[in-house]
Amino acid sequence: MPRGGPFDLTDNNAYRRWREKKIASRFTDVSDLVVEISSLETPTVAERTAIRERCRRMNMAIYAGPEQTPSAAKKSVAALGGAFGLRRLDRNLCAEEDGISALEVRAGQGAGEYIPYTDRPLSWHTDGYYNSADEQVRAVILHCVRAAADGGGNALMDPEIAYIRLRDENPDYIAALMHKQAMTIPPNTMGGTEIRPARIGPVFSVDEGGRALHMRYSARKVNVVWRDDGTTRAAVDFLNALLAADSGDVLHWRLGPGQGYISNNVLHTRTAFGDTPDPASGRLVYRARYYDRIEETEPRND
């Protein structure tokens, strides 16, 4: 548990100050998250500042840039991440050589066993919830090259808002979800071979400075094992109900070509989608995962 600051359950004064500021500064209209970008590879200072402001207030921003070819878009994603201090890519199992994953329907391929590479819906989660403790995904860029013919929209929620709702309901819920054995992701096996061991860890954690909150979570009913504790079960039930309520805390957006999300790995879903018969014109989204958080301030050029 963190000592001192808003995420210390014994420091109610710090929590109330942080909570008041957070609630007052958040956006409730998803369109307020949108920032127009003229060039994804070289966003201007004003564009970067606008994105950083939204990430400070909501841990996410939606950018809208020009449509590009897949190869050009991929280069733009890498450049855009670098503009916000995102450099340490999570080279996950299905990522390509450059560490960026092409999310598209891959029927009949190994990646097709994983839901992001299908047209099926994705339940609430943060990215990389099955990663080891020293390789947590802190930031994510999702960039749309081609939208689906229909569907494929996202729901989004700031993990800090989820933390507030849980703590206001019962501080013991936070203590339970910060337990080092709160959530277990069983081993991943393929063809009888273990390709990833079990991952055990908290839902909420805080960086060493006690400043940044991190969340790892999946609402999946299978392949997630919760600590066998009454408070943990109640906390998970409350969180699932909060997400299912689709209140003003949940924002909705459907990415179009040239648009994307840049976030400190917020909670999100994806609806099922339908594509054209031609796979070459189907939905294509590039995903870049990082071990870094988004830089909150523009680096000084001394």
XYZ file of C-alpha atoms in Angstrom:
302
model
C 0.000 0.000 0.000
C 1.287 3.495 -0.789
C 2.324 5.735 2.097
C 0.960 9.254 1.976
C -0.867 10.919 -0.883
C -4.300 10.399 -2.425
C -3.938 6.631 -2.859
C -3.071 5.991 0.794
C -6.264 4.725 2.427
C -5.283 6.382 5.711
C -4.681 9.807 4.144
C -8.255 10.962 3.673
C -7.358 14.650 3.404
C -5.044 14.038 0.438
C -7.663 11.797 -1.153
C -10.437 14.380 -0.802
C -8.275 17.116 -2.338
C -7.272 14.893 -5.253
C -10.822 13.608 -5.723
C -12.307 17.107 -5.813
C -9.811 18.218 -8.444
C -10.287 15.048 -10.491
C -14.075 15.219 -10.577
C -14.055 18.936 -11.387
C -11.612 18.595 -14.288
C -12.917 15.476 -16.029
C -14.779 15.497 -19.335
C -18.251 13.984 -19.629
C -18.687 14.715 -23.354
C -16.504 12.402 -25.418
C -16.133 15.013 -28.158
C -14.103 17.128 -25.724
C -11.387 14.463 -25.901
C -10.857 14.969 -29.648
C -7.758 16.796 -30.877
C -7.271 17.491 -34.570
C -3.723 16.721 -35.757
C -2.413 17.909 -39.102
C 0.534 15.478 -39.197
C 0.694 12.372 -37.012
C 4.451 12.078 -37.470
C 5.128 15.688 -36.460
C 2.355 17.010 -34.203
C 2.746 20.687 -33.371
C 3.467 21.986 -29.871
C -0.144 23.180 -29.625
C -1.454 19.749 -30.656
C 0.826 17.939 -28.224
C -0.171 20.318 -25.436
C -3.868 19.701 -26.109
C -3.361 15.931 -25.994
C -1.318 16.136 -22.791
C -4.002 18.250 -21.127
C -6.648 15.634 -21.877
C -4.410 12.829 -20.661
C -3.739 14.695 -17.421
C -7.463 15.180 -16.879
C -8.809 11.862 -18.215
C -5.754 9.656 -18.884
C -6.742 9.583 -22.557
C -7.241 11.618 -25.698
C -8.724 10.959 -29.119
C -6.715 12.309 -32.015
C -7.988 12.860 -35.535
C -5.377 12.920 -38.268
C -5.234 12.315 -42.014
C -6.023 8.963 -43.588
C -2.890 7.039 -44.602
C -1.810 3.800 -46.202
C -1.089 0.970 -43.743
C 2.686 1.318 -44.063
C 2.601 5.097 -43.588
C 0.181 4.798 -40.678
C 2.453 2.351 -38.888
C 5.387 4.739 -39.107
C 3.133 7.512 -37.831
C 2.100 5.484 -34.789
C 5.729 4.946 -33.794
C 6.543 8.633 -34.308
C 3.465 9.769 -32.400
C 4.377 7.610 -29.429
C 7.870 9.071 -29.376
C 6.444 12.595 -29.287
C 4.915 11.760 -25.884
C 7.886 9.903 -24.414
C 6.573 6.458 -25.322
C 9.540 4.389 -26.443
C 9.638 1.077 -24.563
C 7.297 -1.115 -26.605
C 5.706 -4.235 -25.187
C 6.580 -6.806 -27.838
C 3.712 -9.146 -27.048
C 3.127 -12.560 -28.560
C 1.250 -11.443 -31.688
C 3.108 -8.178 -32.287
C 5.055 -7.768 -35.506
C 8.827 -7.294 -35.704
C 8.582 -3.585 -34.920
C 6.542 -4.299 -31.776
C 3.267 -2.930 -33.195
C 0.288 -5.264 -33.599
C -2.053 -5.220 -36.589
C -5.518 -5.913 -35.170
C -7.555 -7.454 -37.962
C -9.513 -10.644 -38.471
C -7.035 -13.504 -38.876
C -9.170 -16.543 -39.449
C -7.221 -19.783 -39.613
C -4.051 -18.275 -38.154
C -2.543 -18.678 -34.677
C -3.459 -15.136 -33.682
C -7.071 -15.922 -34.536
C -7.303 -17.816 -31.265
C -7.178 -14.455 -29.462
C -10.318 -12.302 -29.477
C -8.650 -9.009 -30.564
C -7.892 -10.731 -33.900
C -11.511 -11.702 -34.482
C -14.727 -9.772 -35.130
C -16.145 -10.785 -31.742
C -16.789 -8.293 -28.916
C -14.128 -7.546 -26.323
C -15.266 -7.186 -22.705
C -13.930 -4.562 -20.312
C -10.194 -4.756 -19.770
C -6.921 -2.905 -19.636
C -4.187 -4.015 -22.028
C -1.493 -6.427 -20.893
C -3.305 -7.582 -17.746
C -1.466 -10.901 -18.195
C 1.997 -9.292 -18.241
C 4.594 -9.761 -15.512
C 4.914 -7.154 -12.748
C 8.043 -5.629 -14.295
C 6.490 -5.356 -17.774
C 3.196 -3.637 -17.047
C 1.583 -1.794 -19.946
C 1.356 1.853 -18.879
C 0.274 3.462 -22.151
C -1.449 2.384 -25.359
C -2.022 3.824 -28.815
C -4.852 2.380 -30.921
C -4.809 3.782 -34.456
C -7.527 3.110 -37.035
C -6.361 2.600 -40.622
C -9.644 1.111 -41.875
C -12.936 1.057 -39.991
C -15.303 -1.903 -40.071
C -18.324 -1.801 -42.346
C -20.410 -1.646 -39.171
C -19.748 -1.982 -35.459
C -16.342 -2.039 -33.800
C -17.068 0.860 -31.455
C -15.423 1.338 -28.079
C -16.523 2.184 -24.558
C -13.879 3.919 -22.439
C -13.440 4.656 -18.748
C -10.710 6.398 -16.807
C -9.297 3.985 -14.174
C -8.987 6.882 -11.714
C -12.758 7.369 -11.878
C -13.258 3.645 -11.266
C -10.941 3.963 -8.237
C -12.989 6.880 -6.885
C -16.311 5.057 -7.270
C -14.941 1.970 -5.530
C -13.302 3.905 -2.680
C -16.370 6.063 -2.104
C -18.513 2.932 -1.900
C -16.166 1.084 0.455
C -12.438 1.751 1.055
C -12.041 -1.942 1.846
C -12.735 -2.616 -1.839
C -9.558 -0.723 -2.738
C -7.546 -2.570 -0.097
C -8.771 -5.879 -1.534
C -7.978 -4.914 -5.129
C -4.512 -3.709 -4.114
C -3.701 -7.088 -2.570
C -0.727 -8.677 -4.281
C -2.774 -11.819 -4.990
C -6.050 -10.126 -5.987
C -6.160 -11.366 -9.601
C -4.557 -14.418 -11.179
C -4.320 -15.048 -14.907
C -3.678 -18.789 -15.441
C -0.805 -19.979 -17.669
C -1.198 -19.703 -21.425
C -0.582 -22.999 -23.183
C -0.492 -23.767 -26.879
C -0.290 -27.297 -28.199
C 0.430 -28.582 -24.711
C 3.377 -26.196 -24.260
C 3.323 -23.381 -21.711
C 4.132 -20.112 -23.490
C 3.382 -17.860 -20.519
C 3.291 -18.708 -16.813
C 0.504 -17.701 -14.451
C 0.467 -14.000 -13.570
C -0.558 -13.032 -10.043
C -0.886 -9.460 -8.886
C -3.064 -6.537 -7.816
C -5.730 -4.735 -9.799
C -4.648 -1.300 -8.560
C -1.055 -0.331 -7.907
C 0.804 2.943 -7.497
C 4.226 3.950 -8.770
C 7.083 4.402 -6.309
C 6.452 8.136 -6.051
C 2.847 7.531 -5.027
C 1.654 9.781 -7.849
C 0.435 7.602 -10.722
C -2.287 4.991 -10.397
C -2.075 1.861 -12.548
C -4.809 -0.702 -13.195
C -4.719 -4.248 -14.567
C -8.126 -5.780 -15.072
C -10.221 -8.119 -17.177
C -13.953 -8.715 -16.927
C -13.649 -12.095 -18.640
C -15.552 -14.892 -16.924
C -12.943 -17.491 -17.879
C -9.162 -17.432 -17.539
C -9.371 -15.018 -14.598
C -9.167 -16.279 -11.004
C -10.026 -13.888 -8.191
C -8.677 -14.174 -4.658
C -11.070 -16.292 -2.616
C -12.092 -13.551 -0.251
C -15.521 -12.060 0.414
C -14.390 -8.449 0.125
C -12.573 -9.152 -3.131
C -15.650 -10.792 -4.613
C -17.819 -7.870 -3.506
C -15.341 -5.372 -4.966
C -15.279 -7.183 -8.317
C -19.079 -7.377 -8.376
C -19.314 -3.640 -7.684
C -16.771 -2.828 -10.396
C -18.532 -5.025 -12.950
C -21.864 -3.390 -12.103
C -20.285 0.046 -12.426
C -19.002 -0.763 -15.896
C -22.241 -2.417 -16.976
C -24.332 0.554 -15.798
C -23.017 2.602 -18.723
C -23.334 5.802 -16.689
C -21.829 9.195 -17.433
C -18.478 7.756 -16.342
C -18.409 5.663 -19.528
C -17.635 7.348 -22.854
C -18.329 5.945 -26.323
C -16.508 6.471 -29.611
C -16.088 4.629 -32.898
C -12.744 5.275 -34.530
C -12.676 6.325 -38.158
C -9.681 6.145 -40.513
C -6.863 8.390 -39.303
C -8.238 8.534 -35.763
C -6.847 6.924 -32.662
C -6.708 6.739 -28.892
C -3.617 7.601 -26.907
C -4.004 6.758 -23.233
C -2.431 5.674 -19.984
C -4.000 2.245 -20.585
C -7.589 3.070 -19.698
C -10.421 0.596 -19.308
C -12.059 -0.140 -22.640
C -14.278 -2.501 -24.624
C -14.964 -3.188 -28.295
C -18.273 -4.171 -29.818
C -18.562 -6.925 -32.395
C -18.256 -5.770 -35.993
C -19.086 -6.777 -39.530
C -16.618 -6.460 -42.378
C -16.663 -6.446 -46.151
C -16.162 -9.807 -47.929
C -12.692 -8.672 -49.035
C -10.184 -9.127 -46.151
C -7.888 -6.523 -47.722
C -10.490 -3.830 -47.080
C -11.594 -5.025 -43.631
C -11.092 -3.340 -40.285
C -7.444 -2.629 -39.486
C -6.280 -1.043 -36.253
C -2.651 -0.732 -35.172
C -1.947 -1.224 -31.483
C 1.222 -0.070 -29.747
C 1.691 -0.917 -26.066
C 4.315 0.766 -23.913
C 5.925 0.284 -20.529
C 6.096 4.086 -20.245
C 3.374 6.505 -19.185
C 2.587 9.521 -21.330
C 4.835 12.455 -20.469
C 2.684 15.052 -18.728
C 4.783 18.047 -19.756
C 6.608 19.057 -22.911
C 10.331 18.223 -22.626
C 12.598 21.249 -22.383
C 14.957 21.835 -25.283
C 18.001 23.138 -23.432
